[in-house]
Short mmCIF file of C-alpha atoms in Angstrom, two decimals:
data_model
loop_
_atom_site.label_atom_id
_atom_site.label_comp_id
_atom_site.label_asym_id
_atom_site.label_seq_id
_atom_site.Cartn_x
_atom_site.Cartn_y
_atom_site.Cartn_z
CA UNK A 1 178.43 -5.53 80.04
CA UNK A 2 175.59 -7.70 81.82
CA UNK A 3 175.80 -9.49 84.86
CA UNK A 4 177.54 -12.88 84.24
CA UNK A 5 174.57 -14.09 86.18
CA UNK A 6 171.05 -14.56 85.22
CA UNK A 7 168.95 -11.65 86.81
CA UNK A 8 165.07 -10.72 86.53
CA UNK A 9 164.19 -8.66 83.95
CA UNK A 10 164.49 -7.99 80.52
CA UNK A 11 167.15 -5.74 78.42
CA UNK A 12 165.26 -2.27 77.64
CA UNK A 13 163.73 -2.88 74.03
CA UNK A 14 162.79 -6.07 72.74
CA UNK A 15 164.63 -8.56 71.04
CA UNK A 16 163.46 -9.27 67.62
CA UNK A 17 165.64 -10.56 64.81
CA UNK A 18 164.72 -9.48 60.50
CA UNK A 19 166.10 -12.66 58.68
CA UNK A 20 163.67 -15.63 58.39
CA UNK A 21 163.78 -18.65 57.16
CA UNK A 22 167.52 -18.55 56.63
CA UNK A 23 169.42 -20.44 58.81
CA UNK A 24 172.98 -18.57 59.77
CA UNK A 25 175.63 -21.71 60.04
CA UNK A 26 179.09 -21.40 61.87
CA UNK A 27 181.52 -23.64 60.81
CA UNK A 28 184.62 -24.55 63.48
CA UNK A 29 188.02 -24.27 63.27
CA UNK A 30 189.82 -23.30 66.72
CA UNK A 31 191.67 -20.03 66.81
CA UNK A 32 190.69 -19.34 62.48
CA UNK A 33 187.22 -18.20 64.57
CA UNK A 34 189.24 -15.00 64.80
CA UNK A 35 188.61 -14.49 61.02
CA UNK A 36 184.67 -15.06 61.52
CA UNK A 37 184.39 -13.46 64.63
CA UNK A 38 184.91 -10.20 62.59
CA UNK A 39 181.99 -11.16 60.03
CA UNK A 40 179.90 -11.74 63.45
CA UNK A 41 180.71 -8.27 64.64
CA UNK A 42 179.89 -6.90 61.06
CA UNK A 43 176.32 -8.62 60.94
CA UNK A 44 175.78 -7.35 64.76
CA UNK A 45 176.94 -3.64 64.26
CA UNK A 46 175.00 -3.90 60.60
CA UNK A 47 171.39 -4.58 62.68
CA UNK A 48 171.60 -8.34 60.45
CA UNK A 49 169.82 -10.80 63.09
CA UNK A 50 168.96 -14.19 62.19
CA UNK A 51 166.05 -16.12 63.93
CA UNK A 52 168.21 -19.44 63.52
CA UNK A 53 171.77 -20.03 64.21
CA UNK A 54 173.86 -23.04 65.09
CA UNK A 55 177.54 -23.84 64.77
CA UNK A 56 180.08 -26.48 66.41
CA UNK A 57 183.50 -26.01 68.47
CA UNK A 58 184.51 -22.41 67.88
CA UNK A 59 181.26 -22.56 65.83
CA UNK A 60 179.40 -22.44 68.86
CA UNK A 61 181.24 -20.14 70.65
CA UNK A 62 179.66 -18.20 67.59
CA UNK A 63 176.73 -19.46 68.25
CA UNK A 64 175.40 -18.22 71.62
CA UNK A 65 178.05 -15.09 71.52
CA UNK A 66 175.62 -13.77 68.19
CA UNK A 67 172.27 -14.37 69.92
CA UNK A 68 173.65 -12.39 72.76
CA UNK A 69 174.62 -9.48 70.83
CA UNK A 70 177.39 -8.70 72.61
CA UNK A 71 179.71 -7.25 70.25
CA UNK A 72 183.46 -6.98 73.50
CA UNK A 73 182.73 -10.56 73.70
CA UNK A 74 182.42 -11.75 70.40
CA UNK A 75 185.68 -9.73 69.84
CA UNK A 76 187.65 -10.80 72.54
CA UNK A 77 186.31 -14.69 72.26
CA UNK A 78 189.21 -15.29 69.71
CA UNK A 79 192.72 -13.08 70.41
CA UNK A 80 193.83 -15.12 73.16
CA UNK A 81 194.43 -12.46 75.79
CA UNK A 82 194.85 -13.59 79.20
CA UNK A 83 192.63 -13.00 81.93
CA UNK A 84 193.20 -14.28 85.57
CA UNK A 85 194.69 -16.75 84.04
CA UNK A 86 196.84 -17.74 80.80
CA UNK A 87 194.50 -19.02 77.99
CA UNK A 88 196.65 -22.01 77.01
CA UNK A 89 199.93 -22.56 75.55
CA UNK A 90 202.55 -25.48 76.50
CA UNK A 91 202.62 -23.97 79.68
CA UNK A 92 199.38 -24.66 80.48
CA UNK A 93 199.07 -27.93 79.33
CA UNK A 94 202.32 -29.17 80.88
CA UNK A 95 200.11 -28.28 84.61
CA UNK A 96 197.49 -30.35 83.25
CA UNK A 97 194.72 -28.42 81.85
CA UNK A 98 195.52 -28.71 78.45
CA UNK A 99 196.55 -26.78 75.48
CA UNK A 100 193.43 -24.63 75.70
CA UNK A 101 192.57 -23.99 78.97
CA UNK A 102 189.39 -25.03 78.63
CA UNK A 103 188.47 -24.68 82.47
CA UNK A 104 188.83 -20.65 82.27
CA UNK A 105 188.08 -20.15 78.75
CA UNK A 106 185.26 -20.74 79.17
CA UNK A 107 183.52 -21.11 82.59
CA UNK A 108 186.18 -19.30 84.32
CA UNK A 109 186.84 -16.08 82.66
CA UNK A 110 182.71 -15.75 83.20
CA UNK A 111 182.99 -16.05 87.17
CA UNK A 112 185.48 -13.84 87.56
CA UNK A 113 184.06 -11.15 84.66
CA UNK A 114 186.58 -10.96 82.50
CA UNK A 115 184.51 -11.85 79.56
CA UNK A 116 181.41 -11.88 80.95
CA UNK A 117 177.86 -13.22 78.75
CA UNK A 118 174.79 -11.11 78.12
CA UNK A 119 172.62 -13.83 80.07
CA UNK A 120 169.27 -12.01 79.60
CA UNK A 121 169.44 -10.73 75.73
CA UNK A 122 170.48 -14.55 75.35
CA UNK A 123 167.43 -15.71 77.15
CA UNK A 124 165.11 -13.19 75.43
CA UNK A 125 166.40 -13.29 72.28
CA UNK A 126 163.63 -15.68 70.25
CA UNK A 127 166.25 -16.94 67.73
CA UNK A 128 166.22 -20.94 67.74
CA UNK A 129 170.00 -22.25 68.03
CA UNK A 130 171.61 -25.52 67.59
CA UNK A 131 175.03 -26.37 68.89
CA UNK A 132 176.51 -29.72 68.06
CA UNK A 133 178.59 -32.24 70.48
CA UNK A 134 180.41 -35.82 69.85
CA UNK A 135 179.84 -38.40 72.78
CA UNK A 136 182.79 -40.27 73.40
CA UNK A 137 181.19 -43.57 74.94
CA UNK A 138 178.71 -44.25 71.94
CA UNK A 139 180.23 -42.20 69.27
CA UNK A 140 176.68 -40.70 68.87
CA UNK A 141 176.38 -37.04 67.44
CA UNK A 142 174.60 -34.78 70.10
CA UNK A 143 173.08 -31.75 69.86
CA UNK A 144 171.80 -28.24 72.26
CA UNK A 145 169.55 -26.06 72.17
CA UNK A 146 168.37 -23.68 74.10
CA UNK A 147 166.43 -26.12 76.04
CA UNK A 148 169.50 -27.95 77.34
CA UNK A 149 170.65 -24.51 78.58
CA UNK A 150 168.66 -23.47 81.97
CA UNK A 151 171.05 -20.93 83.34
CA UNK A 152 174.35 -19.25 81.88
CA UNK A 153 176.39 -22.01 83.43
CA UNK A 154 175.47 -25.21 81.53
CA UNK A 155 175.27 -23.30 78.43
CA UNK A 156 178.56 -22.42 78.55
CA UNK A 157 179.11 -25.91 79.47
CA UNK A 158 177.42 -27.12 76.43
CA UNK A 159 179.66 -24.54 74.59
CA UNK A 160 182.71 -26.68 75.96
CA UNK A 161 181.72 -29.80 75.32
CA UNK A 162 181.04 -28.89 71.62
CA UNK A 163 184.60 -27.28 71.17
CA UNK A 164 186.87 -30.02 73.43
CA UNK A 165 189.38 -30.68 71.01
CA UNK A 166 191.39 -34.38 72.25
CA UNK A 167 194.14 -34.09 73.48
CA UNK A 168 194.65 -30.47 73.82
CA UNK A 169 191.74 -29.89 75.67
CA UNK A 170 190.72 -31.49 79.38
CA UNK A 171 186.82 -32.85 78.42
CA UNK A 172 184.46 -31.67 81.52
CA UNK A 173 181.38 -34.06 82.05
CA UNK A 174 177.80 -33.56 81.02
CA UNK A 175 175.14 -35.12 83.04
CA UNK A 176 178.37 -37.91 83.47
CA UNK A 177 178.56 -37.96 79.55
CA UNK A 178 181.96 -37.02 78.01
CA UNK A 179 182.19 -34.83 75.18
CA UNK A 180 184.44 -34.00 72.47
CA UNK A 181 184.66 -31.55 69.85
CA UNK A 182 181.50 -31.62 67.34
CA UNK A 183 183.11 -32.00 64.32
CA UNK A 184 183.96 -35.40 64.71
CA UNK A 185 180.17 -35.90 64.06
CA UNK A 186 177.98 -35.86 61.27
CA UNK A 187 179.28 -33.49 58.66
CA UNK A 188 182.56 -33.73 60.23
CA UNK A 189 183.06 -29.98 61.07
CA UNK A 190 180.55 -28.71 58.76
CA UNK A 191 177.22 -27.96 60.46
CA UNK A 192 174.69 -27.16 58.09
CA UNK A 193 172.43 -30.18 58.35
CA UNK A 194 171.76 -29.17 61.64
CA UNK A 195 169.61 -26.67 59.99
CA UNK A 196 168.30 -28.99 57.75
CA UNK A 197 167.38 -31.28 60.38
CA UNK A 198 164.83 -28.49 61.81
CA UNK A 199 163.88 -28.09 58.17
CA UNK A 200 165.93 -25.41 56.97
CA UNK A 201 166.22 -24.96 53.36
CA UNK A 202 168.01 -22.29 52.90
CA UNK A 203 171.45 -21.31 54.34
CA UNK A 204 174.18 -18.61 54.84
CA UNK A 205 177.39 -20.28 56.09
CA UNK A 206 180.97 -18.18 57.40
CA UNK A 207 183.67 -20.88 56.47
CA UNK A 208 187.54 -20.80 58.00
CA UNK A 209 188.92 -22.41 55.26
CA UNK A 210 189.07 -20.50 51.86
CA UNK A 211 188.30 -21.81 48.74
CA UNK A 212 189.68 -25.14 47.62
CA UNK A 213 190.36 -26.27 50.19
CA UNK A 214 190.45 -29.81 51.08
CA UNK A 215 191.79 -31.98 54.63
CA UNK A 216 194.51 -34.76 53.72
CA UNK A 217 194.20 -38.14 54.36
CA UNK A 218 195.68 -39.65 57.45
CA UNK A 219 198.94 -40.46 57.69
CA UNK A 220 200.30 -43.91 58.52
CA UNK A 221 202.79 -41.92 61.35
CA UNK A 222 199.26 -39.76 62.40
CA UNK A 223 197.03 -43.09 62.72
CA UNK A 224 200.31 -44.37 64.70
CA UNK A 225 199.98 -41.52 66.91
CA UNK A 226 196.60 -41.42 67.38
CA UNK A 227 196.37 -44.73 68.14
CA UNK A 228 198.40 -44.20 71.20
CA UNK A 229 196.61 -41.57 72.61
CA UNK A 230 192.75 -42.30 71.93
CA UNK A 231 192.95 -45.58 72.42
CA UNK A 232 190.71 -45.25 75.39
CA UNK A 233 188.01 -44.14 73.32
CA UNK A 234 187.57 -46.09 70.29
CA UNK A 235 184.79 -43.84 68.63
CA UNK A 236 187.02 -40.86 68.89
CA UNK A 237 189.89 -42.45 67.80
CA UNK A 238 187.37 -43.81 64.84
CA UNK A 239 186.09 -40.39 64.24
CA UNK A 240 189.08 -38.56 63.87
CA UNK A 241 190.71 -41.72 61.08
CA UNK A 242 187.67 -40.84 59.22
CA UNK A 243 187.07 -37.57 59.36
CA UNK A 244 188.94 -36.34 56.49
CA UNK A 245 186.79 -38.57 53.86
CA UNK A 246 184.07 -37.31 55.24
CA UNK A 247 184.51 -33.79 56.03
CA UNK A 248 185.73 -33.89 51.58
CA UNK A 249 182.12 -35.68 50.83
CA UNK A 250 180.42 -32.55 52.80
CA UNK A 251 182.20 -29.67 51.08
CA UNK A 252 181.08 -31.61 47.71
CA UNK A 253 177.42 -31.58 49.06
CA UNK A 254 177.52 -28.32 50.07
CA UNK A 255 178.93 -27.37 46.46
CA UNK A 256 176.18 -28.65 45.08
CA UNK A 257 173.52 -26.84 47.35
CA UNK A 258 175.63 -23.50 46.43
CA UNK A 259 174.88 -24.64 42.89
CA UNK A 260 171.44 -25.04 43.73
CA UNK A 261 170.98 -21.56 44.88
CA UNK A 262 169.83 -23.07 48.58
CA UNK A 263 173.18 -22.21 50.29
CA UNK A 264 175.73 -18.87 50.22
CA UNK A 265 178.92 -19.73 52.08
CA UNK A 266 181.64 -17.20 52.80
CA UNK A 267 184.52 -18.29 52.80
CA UNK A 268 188.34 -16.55 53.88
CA UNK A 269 189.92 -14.76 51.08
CA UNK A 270 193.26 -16.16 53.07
CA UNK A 271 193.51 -17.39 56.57
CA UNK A 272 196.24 -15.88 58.26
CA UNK A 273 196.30 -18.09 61.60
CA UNK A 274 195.75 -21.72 62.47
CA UNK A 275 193.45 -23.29 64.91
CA UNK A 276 195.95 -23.29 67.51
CA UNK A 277 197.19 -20.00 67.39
CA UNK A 278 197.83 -17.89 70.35
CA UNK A 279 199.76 -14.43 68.99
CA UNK A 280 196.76 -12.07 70.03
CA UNK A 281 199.03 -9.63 67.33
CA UNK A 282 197.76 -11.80 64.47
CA UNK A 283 194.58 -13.06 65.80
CA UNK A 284 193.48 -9.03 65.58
CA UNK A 285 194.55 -8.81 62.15
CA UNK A 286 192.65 -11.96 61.19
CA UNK A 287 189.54 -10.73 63.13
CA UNK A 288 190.24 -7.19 60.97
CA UNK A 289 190.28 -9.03 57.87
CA UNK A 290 187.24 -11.02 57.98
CA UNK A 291 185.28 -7.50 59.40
CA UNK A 292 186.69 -5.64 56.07
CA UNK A 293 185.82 -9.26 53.75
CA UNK A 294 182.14 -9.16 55.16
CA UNK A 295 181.69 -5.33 54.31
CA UNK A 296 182.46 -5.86 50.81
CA UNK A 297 180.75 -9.11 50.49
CA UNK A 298 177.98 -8.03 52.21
CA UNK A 299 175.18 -7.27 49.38
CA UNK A 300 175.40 -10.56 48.21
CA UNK A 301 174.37 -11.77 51.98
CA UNK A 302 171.98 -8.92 51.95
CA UNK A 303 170.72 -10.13 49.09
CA UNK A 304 170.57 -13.92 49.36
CA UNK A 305 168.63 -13.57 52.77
CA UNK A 306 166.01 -11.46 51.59
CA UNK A 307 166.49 -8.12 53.55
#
């Protein structure tokens, strides 16, 4: 594994990637990245390397874990197994650092090299990426790249503030900016048009919700509830009333690029965990089942992307 630290030099062969002009889209979904972190691995050990990726939440843990090409991490991103410290639980956020414990799951388990990051196949990697962030003061949709990423600590950072669910995770500070999760944005946990907005056309997205599937309104107890505890932030509290509706109306445009022939989106035969699960037992199988999905779904990518 490279050093968790950026270091001169270059890894041994260059980094080039063989899919162009496709954009590779990750959509969110907590702990379900276990099922899509298996289709990552797949693309990874099958040489498949896009030159544009971008993703939100666990999306973007996707994201930058891809361009690295580090296929431990990418595996052990998404089965919850402790480190130096717990990963989360009601444990955790009883002490105060939330659900997810956001502090070493992602900065912290770097430092100490648990799960360390391949900082310099990152950095030499030419693949454009786009990771996408909710600010909590304006309610404005933000977004990274690899610009807003100077060393292996604010990317990871970035990472964070893309995937800080309310609530359940403890939202660090950008710049003096809060964050929250990304799919309270635009597309409301679907990221394509990120692609689209750096003119993308075309586009290969790994869903973690299987076919059919469509959020629920709102509840009358849920707005209640939310009420309570967003009502220091008005946008989020906005964002997450609304998101259903609009997280529906982007499946249905999606849909309609699939129809179109413009997008390919893979989506779970069956999703065996939830965004908050933390049984590593049935994170692996998840992560085994998306790995054996890809492999037989695989020619149609193959195909679709032009290799």
């Amino acid at each position: 594994m490279e050093s968790a630290t950026p270091v001169a030099g270059a890894p041994d062969a260059p980094v080039v990637n063989n899919v162009h002009g496709c954009a590779l889209v990750f959509e969110g979904g907590g702990y379900r990245g276990a099922y899509t972190a298996g289709m990552v691995n797949l693309l990874l050990e099958r040489g498949i390397y896009f030159d544009y990726v971008c993703g939100l939440s666990a999306g973007a843990s996707h994201t930058i874990n891809y361009v690295s090409r580090d296929q431990t991490r990418v595996h052990m991103a998404f089965l919850a197994i402790d480190g130096n410290e717990p990963v989360g639980g009601m444990g955790s956020f009883l002490r105060g650092r939330g659900y997810f414990n956001a502090d070493y799951l992602y900065e912290g388990c770097i430092r100490d090299g648990f799960c360390g990051f391949a900082w310099d196949t990152f950095c030499a990697n030419p693949a454009r990426i786009r990771i996408q962030a909710f600010e909590a003061a304006t309610g404005q949709t933000v977004t990274f790249t690899k610009d807003d990423m100077p060393d292996v600590w604010r990317m990871i950072n970035c990472v964070r503030a893309s995937s800080t669910i309310p609530v359940a995770m403890k939202p660090l500070p950008l710049d003096g900016r809060t964050f929250f999760d990304g799919g309270l944005g635009i597309g409301a946990g679907l990221p394509l048009r990120l692609a689209e907005m750096d003119g993308y056309e075309r586009f290969v997205m790994l869903a973690t919700r299987p076919a059919g599937y469509r959020k629920k309104p709102v509840s009358a107890v849920e707005r209640a509830v939310y009420g309570r505890l967003l009502a220091r932030w008005p946008h989020v509290l906005e964002a997450t009333l609304t998101r259903p509706e609009r997280y529906n109306a982007e499946l249905d445009r999606i849909a309609q690029l699939e129809r179109e022939g413009r997008a390919l989106v893979v989506r779970p035969n069956e999703m065996p965990v939830s965004n908050g699960t933390l049984d590593t037992t049935r994170l692996q199988r998840a992560y085994a089942m998306g790995h054996a999905q890809l492999v037989d779904e695989l020619p149609r990518v193959l195909d679709f992307a032009g290799m």
